[in-house]
Short mmCIF file of N, CA and C and ligand atoms in Angstrom, two decimals:
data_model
loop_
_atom_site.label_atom_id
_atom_site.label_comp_id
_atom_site.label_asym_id
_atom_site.label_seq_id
_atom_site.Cartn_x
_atom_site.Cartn_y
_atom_site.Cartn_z
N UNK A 1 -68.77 42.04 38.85
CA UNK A 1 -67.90 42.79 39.77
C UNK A 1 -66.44 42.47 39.48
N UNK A 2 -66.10 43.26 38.94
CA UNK A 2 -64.05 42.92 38.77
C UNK A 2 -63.59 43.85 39.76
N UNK A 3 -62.33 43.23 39.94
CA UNK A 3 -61.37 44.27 40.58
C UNK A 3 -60.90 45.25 40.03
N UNK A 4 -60.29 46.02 40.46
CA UNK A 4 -60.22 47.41 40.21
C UNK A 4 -59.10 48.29 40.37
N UNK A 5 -58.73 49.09 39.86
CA UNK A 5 -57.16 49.32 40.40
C UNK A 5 -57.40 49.93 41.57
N UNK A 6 -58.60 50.33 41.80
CA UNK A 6 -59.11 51.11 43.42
C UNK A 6 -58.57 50.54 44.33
N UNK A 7 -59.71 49.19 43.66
CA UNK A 7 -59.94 47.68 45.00
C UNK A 7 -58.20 47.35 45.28
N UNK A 8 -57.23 47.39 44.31
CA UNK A 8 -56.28 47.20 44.53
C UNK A 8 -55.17 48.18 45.67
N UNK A 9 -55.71 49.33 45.50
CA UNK A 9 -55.22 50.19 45.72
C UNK A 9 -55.42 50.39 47.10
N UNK A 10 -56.71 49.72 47.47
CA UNK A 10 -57.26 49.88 49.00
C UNK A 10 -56.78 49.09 49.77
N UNK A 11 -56.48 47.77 48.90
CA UNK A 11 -55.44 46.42 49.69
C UNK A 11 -53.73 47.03 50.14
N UNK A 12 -53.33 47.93 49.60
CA UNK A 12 -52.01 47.88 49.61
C UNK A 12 -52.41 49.14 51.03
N UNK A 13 -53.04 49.97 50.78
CA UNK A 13 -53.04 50.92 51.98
C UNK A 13 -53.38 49.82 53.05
N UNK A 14 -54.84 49.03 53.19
CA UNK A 14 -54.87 48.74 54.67
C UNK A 14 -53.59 47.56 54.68
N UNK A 15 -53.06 47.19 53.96
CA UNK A 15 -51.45 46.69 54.63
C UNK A 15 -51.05 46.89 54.67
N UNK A 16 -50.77 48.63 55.15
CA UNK A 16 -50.09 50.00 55.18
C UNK A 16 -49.20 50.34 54.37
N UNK A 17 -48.96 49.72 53.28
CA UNK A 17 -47.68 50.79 52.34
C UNK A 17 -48.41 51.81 51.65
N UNK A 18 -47.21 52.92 51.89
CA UNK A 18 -47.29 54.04 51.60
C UNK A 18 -47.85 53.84 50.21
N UNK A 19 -48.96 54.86 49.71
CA UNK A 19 -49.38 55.07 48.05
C UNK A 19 -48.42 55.76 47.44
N UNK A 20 -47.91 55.12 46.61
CA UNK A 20 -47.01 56.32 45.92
C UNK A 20 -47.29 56.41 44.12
N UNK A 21 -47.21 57.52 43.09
CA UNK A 21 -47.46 56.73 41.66
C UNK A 21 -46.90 55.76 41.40
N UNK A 22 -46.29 55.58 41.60
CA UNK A 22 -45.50 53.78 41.03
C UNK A 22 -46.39 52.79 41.86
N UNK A 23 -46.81 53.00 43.00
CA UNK A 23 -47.53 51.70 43.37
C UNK A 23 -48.94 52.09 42.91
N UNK A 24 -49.17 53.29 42.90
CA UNK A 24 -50.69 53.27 41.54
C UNK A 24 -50.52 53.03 40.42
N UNK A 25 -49.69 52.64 39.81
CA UNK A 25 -49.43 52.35 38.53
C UNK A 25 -49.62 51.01 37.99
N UNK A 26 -48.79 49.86 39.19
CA UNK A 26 -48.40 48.77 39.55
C UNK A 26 -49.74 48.36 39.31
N UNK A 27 -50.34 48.64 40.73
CA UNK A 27 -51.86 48.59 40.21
C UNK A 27 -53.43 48.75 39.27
N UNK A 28 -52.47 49.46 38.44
CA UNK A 28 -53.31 49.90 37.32
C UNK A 28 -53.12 48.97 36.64
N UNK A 29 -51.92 48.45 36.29
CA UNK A 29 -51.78 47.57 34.82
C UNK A 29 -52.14 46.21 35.31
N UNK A 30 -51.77 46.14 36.63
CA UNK A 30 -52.60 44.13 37.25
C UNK A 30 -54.19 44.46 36.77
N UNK A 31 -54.83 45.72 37.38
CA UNK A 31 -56.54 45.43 37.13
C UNK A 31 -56.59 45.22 35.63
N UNK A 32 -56.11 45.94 34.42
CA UNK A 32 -56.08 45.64 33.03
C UNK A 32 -55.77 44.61 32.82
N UNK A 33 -55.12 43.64 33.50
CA UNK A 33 -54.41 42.82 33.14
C UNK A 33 -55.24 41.12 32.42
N UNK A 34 -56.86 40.83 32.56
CA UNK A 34 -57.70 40.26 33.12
C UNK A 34 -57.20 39.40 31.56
N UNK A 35 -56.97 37.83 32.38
CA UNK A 35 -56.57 36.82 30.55
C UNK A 35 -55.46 36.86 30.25
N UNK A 36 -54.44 38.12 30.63
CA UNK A 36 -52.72 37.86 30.31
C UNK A 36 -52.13 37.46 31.08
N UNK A 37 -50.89 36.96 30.58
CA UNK A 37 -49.94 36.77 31.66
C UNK A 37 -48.81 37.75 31.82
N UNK A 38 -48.55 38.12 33.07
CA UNK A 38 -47.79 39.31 32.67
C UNK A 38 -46.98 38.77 34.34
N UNK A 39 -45.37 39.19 33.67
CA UNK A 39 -44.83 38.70 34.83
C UNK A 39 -44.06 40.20 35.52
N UNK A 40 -43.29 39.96 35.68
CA UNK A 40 -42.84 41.33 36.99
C UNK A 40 -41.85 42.40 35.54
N UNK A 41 -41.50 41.74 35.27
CA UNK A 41 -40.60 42.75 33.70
C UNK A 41 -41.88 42.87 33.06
N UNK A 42 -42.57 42.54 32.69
CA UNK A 42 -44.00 43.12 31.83
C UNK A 42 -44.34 43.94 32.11
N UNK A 43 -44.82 43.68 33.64
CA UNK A 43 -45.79 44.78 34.24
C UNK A 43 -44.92 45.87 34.56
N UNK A 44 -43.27 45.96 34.77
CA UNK A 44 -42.38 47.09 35.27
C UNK A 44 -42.75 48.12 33.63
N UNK A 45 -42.22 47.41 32.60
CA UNK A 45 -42.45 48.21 31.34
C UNK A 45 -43.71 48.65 30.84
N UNK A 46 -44.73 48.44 31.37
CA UNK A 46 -46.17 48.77 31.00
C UNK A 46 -46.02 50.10 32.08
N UNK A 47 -45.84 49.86 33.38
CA UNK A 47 -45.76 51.13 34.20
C UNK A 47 -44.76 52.06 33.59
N UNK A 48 -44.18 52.03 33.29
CA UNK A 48 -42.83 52.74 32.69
C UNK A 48 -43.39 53.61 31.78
N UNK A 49 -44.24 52.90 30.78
CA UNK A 49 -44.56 53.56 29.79
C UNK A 49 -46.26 54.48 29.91
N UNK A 50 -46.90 53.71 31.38
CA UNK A 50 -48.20 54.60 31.27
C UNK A 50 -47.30 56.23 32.24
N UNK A 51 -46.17 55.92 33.13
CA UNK A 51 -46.06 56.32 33.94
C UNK A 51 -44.71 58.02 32.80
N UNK A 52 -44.50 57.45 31.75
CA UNK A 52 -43.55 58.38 31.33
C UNK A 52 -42.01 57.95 32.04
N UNK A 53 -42.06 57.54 33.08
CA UNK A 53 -40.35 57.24 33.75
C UNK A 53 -39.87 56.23 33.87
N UNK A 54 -38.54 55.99 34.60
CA UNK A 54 -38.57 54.44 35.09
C UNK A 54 -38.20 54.05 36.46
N UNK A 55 -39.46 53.45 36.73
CA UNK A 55 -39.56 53.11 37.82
C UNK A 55 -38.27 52.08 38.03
N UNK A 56 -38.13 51.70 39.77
CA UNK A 56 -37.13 50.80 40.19
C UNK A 56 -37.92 49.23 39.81
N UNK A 57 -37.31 48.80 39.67
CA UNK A 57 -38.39 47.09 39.60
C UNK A 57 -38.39 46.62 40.60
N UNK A 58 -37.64 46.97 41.64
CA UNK A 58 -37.88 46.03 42.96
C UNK A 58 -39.08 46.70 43.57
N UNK A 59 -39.93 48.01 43.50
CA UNK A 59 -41.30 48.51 43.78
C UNK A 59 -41.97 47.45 43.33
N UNK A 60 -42.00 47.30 41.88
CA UNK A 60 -43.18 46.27 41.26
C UNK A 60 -42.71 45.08 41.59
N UNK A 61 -41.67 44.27 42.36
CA UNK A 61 -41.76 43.19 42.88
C UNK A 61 -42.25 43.61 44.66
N UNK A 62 -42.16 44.00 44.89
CA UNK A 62 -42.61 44.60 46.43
C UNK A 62 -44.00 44.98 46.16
N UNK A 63 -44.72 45.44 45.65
CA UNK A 63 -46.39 45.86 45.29
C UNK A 63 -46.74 44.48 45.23
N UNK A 64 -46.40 43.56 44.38
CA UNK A 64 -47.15 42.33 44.13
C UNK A 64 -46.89 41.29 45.00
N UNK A 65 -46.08 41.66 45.90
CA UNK A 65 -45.66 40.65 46.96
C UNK A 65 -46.79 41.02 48.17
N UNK A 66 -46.78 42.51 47.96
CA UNK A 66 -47.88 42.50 49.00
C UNK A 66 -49.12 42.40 48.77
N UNK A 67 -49.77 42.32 47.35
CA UNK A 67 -50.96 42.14 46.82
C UNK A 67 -51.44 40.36 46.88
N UNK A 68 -49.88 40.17 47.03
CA UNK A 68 -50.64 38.62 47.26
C UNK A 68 -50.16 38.20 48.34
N UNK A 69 -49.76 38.57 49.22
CA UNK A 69 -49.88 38.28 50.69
C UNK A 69 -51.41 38.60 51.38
N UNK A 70 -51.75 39.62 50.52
CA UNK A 70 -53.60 40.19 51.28
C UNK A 70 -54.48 39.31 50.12
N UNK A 71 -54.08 38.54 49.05
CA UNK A 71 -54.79 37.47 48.95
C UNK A 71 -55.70 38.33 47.39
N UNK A 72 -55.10 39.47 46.87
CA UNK A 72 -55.71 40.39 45.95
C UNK A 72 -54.83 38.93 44.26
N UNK A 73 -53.74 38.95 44.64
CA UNK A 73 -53.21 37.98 43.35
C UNK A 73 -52.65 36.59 43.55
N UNK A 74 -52.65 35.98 42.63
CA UNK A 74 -51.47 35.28 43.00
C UNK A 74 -50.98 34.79 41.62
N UNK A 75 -49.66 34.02 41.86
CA UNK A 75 -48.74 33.67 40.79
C UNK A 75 -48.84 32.39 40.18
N UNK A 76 -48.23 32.24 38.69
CA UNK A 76 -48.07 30.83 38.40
C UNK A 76 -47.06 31.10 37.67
N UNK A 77 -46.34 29.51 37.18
CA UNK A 77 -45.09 29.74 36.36
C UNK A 77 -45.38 28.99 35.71
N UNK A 78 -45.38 29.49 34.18
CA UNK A 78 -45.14 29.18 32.92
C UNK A 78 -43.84 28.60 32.11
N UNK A 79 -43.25 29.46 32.28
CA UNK A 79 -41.67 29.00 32.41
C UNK A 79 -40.54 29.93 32.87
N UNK A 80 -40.04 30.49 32.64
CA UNK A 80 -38.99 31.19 33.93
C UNK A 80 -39.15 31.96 35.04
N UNK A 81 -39.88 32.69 34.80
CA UNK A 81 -40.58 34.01 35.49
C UNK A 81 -42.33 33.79 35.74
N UNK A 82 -42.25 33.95 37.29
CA UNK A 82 -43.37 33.64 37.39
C UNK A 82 -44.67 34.66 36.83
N UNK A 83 -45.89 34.46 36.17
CA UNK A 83 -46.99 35.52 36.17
C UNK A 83 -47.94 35.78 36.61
N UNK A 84 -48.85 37.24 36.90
CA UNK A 84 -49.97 37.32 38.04
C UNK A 84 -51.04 37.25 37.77
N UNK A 85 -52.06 36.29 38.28
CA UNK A 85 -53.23 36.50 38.36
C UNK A 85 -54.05 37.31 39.03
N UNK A 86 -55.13 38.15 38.98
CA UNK A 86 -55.84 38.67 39.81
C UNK A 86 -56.86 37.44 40.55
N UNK A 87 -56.87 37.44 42.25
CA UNK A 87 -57.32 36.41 42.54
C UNK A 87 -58.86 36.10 41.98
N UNK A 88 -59.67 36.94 41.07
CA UNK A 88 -60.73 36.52 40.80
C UNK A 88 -61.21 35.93 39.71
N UNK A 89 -59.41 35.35 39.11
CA UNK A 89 -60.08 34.59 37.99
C UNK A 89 -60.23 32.96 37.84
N UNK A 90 -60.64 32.28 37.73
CA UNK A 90 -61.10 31.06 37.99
C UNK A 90 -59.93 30.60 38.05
N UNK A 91 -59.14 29.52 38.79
CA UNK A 91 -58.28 29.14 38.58
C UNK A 91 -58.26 27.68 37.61
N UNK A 92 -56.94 27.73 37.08
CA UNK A 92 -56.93 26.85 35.63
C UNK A 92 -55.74 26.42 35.67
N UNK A 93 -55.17 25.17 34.90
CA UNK A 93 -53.82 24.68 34.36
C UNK A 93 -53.75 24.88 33.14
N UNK A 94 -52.47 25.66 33.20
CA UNK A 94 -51.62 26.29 31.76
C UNK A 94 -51.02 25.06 31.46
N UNK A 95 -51.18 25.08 29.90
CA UNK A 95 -50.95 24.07 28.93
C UNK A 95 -49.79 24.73 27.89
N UNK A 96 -48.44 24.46 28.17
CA UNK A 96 -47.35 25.45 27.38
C UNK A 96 -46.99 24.40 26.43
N UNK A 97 -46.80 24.48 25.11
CA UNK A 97 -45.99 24.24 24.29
C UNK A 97 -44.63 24.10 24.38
N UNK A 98 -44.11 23.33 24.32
CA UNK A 98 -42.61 23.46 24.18
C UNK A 98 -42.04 23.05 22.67
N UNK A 99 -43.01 23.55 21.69
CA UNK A 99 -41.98 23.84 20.80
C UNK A 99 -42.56 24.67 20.05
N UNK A 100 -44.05 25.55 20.08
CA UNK A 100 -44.17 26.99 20.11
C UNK A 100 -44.31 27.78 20.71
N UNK A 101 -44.25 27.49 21.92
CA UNK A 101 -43.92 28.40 23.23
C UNK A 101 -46.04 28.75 23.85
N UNK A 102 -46.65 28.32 22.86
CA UNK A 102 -48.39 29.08 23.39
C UNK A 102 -48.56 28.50 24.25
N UNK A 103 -49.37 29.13 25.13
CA UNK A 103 -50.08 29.23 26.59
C UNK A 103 -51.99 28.59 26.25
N UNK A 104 -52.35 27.43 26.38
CA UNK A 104 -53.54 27.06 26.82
C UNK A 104 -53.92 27.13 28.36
N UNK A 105 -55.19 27.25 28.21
CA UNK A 105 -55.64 27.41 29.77
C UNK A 105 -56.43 26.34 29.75
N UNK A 106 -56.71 25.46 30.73
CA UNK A 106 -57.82 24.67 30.98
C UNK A 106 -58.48 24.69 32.71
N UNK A 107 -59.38 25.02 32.29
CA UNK A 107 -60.24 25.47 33.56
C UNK A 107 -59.88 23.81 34.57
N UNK A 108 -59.60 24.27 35.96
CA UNK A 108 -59.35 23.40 36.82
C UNK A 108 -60.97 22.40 37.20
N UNK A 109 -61.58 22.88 36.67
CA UNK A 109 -62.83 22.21 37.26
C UNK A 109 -63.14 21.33 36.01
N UNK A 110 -62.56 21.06 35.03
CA UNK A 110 -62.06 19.79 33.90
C UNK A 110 -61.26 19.03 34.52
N UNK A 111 -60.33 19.44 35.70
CA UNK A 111 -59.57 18.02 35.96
C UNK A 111 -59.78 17.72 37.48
N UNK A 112 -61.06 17.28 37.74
CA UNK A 112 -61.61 17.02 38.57
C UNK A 112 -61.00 15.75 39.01
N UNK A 113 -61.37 14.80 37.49
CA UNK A 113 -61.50 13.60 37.73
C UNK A 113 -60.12 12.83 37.96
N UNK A 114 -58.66 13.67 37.64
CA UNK A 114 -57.12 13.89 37.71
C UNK A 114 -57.30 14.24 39.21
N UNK A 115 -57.35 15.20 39.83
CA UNK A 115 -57.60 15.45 40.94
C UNK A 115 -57.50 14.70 42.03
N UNK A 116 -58.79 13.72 41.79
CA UNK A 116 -59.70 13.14 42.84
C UNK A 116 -58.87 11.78 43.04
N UNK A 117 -58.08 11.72 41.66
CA UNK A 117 -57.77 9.98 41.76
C UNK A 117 -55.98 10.59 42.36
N UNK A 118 -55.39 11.83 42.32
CA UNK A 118 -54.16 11.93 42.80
C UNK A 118 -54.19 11.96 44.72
N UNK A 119 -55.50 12.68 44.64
CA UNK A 119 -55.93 12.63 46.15
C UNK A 119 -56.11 11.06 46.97
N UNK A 120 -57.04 10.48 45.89
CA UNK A 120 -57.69 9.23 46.87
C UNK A 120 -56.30 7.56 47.21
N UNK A 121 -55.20 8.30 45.85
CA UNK A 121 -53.95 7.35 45.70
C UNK A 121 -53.08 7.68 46.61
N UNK A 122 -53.02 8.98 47.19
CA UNK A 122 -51.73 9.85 47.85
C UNK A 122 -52.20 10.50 48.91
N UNK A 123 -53.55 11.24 48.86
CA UNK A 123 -53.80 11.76 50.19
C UNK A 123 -53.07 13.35 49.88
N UNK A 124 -52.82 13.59 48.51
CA UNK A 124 -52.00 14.65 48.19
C UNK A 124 -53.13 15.81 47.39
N UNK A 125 -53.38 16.64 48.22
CA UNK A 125 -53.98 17.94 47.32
C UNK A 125 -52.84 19.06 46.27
N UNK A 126 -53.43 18.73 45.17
CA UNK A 126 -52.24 19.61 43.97
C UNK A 126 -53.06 21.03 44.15
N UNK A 127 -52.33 21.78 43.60
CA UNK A 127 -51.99 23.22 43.04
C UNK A 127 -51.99 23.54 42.05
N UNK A 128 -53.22 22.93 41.26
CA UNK A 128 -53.12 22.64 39.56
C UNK A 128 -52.60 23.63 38.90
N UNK A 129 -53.02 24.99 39.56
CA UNK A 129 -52.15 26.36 38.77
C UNK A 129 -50.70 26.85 38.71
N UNK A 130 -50.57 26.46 39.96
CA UNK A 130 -49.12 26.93 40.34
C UNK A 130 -48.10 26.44 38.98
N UNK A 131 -47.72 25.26 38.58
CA UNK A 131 -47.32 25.07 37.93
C UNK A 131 -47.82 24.29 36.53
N UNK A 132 -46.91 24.54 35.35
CA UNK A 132 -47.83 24.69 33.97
C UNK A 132 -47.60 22.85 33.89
N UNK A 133 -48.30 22.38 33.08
CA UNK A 133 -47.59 21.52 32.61
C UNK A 133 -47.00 21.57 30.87
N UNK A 134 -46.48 21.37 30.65
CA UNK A 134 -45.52 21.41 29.68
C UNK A 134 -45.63 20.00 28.83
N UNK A 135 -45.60 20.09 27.15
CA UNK A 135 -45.94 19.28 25.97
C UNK A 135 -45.87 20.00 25.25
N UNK A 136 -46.53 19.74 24.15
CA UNK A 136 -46.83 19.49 22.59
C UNK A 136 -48.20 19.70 22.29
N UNK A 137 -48.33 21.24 21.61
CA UNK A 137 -49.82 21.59 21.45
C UNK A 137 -50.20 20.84 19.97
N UNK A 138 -51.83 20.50 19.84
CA UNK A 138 -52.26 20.45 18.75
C UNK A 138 -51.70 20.55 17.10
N UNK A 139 -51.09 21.90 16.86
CA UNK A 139 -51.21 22.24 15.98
C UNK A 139 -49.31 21.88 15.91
N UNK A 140 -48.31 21.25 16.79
CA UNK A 140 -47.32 21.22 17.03
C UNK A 140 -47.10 19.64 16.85
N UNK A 141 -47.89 19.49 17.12
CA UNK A 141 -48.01 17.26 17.32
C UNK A 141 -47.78 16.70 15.84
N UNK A 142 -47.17 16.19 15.49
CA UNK A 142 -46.89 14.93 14.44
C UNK A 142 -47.93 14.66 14.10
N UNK A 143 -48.40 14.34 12.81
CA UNK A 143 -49.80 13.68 12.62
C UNK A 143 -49.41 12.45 11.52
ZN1 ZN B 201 -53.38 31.80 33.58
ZN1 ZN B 202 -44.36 29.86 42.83
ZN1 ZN B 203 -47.19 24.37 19.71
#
């Protein structure tokens, strides 16, 4: 069962904004979106271009504000600009390079054992997605 630009489409009506093509659009390119990261300038130029025009970008920041207020996405930051997830994908910590810029994912249910010991030291529940952590990939590392 994935989401859908429907399913999307049904969230933004019952939180009453008006349907308009640009907010079907908005929604079209988040359901495609499933594995990328795509931040609010991505997704404005993907609509732009399924849509033929150009849309305002403050729509596609207003669509996704309300898609994840009803709990349909949510965000993480990689590095400047935050990008959207559709809420049904497992959540994970992004692993960025900082000195080739690539994006690893590591499924959050690998850092259990990080987790459990930040909790049982602090009493502090993390947000492993929200923010990336940042290093030196593999193929970037000194050997
Ligand atoms: Zn991600
Ligand atoms: Zn944030
Ligand atoms: Zn690298």
């Amino acid at each position: 069962m994935h989401i859908t630009a429907d399913d999307l489409i049904a969230t933004l009506r019952i939180n009453g904004l008006r349907i308009t093509d640009a907010r079907r659009a908005v929604c079209g390119v988040i359901a495609r979106s499933h594995g990328d990261h795509l931040d609010a300038a991505t997704i404005h130029d993907r609509v732009n271009r399924d849509l033929g025009t150009d849309i305002d970008l403050s729509t596609v920041y207003r669509t996704l504000e309300a898609l994840e207020e009803a709990g349909a996405v949510r965000h993480a930051h990689l590095g400047e600009a935050a990008v959207y997830h559709l809420s049904e994908e497992q959540p994970h910590q992004h692993l960025v390079c900082r000195v080739c810029g690539s994006t690893t994912a590591l499924p959050a249910s690998d850092l259990t054992g990080f987790l459990a010991s930040v909790e049982n030291l602090t009493g502090f529940v993390a947000d492993v997605e929200h923010f990336a952590l940042w290093g030196v990939c593999s193929d970037c590392a000194p050997r």
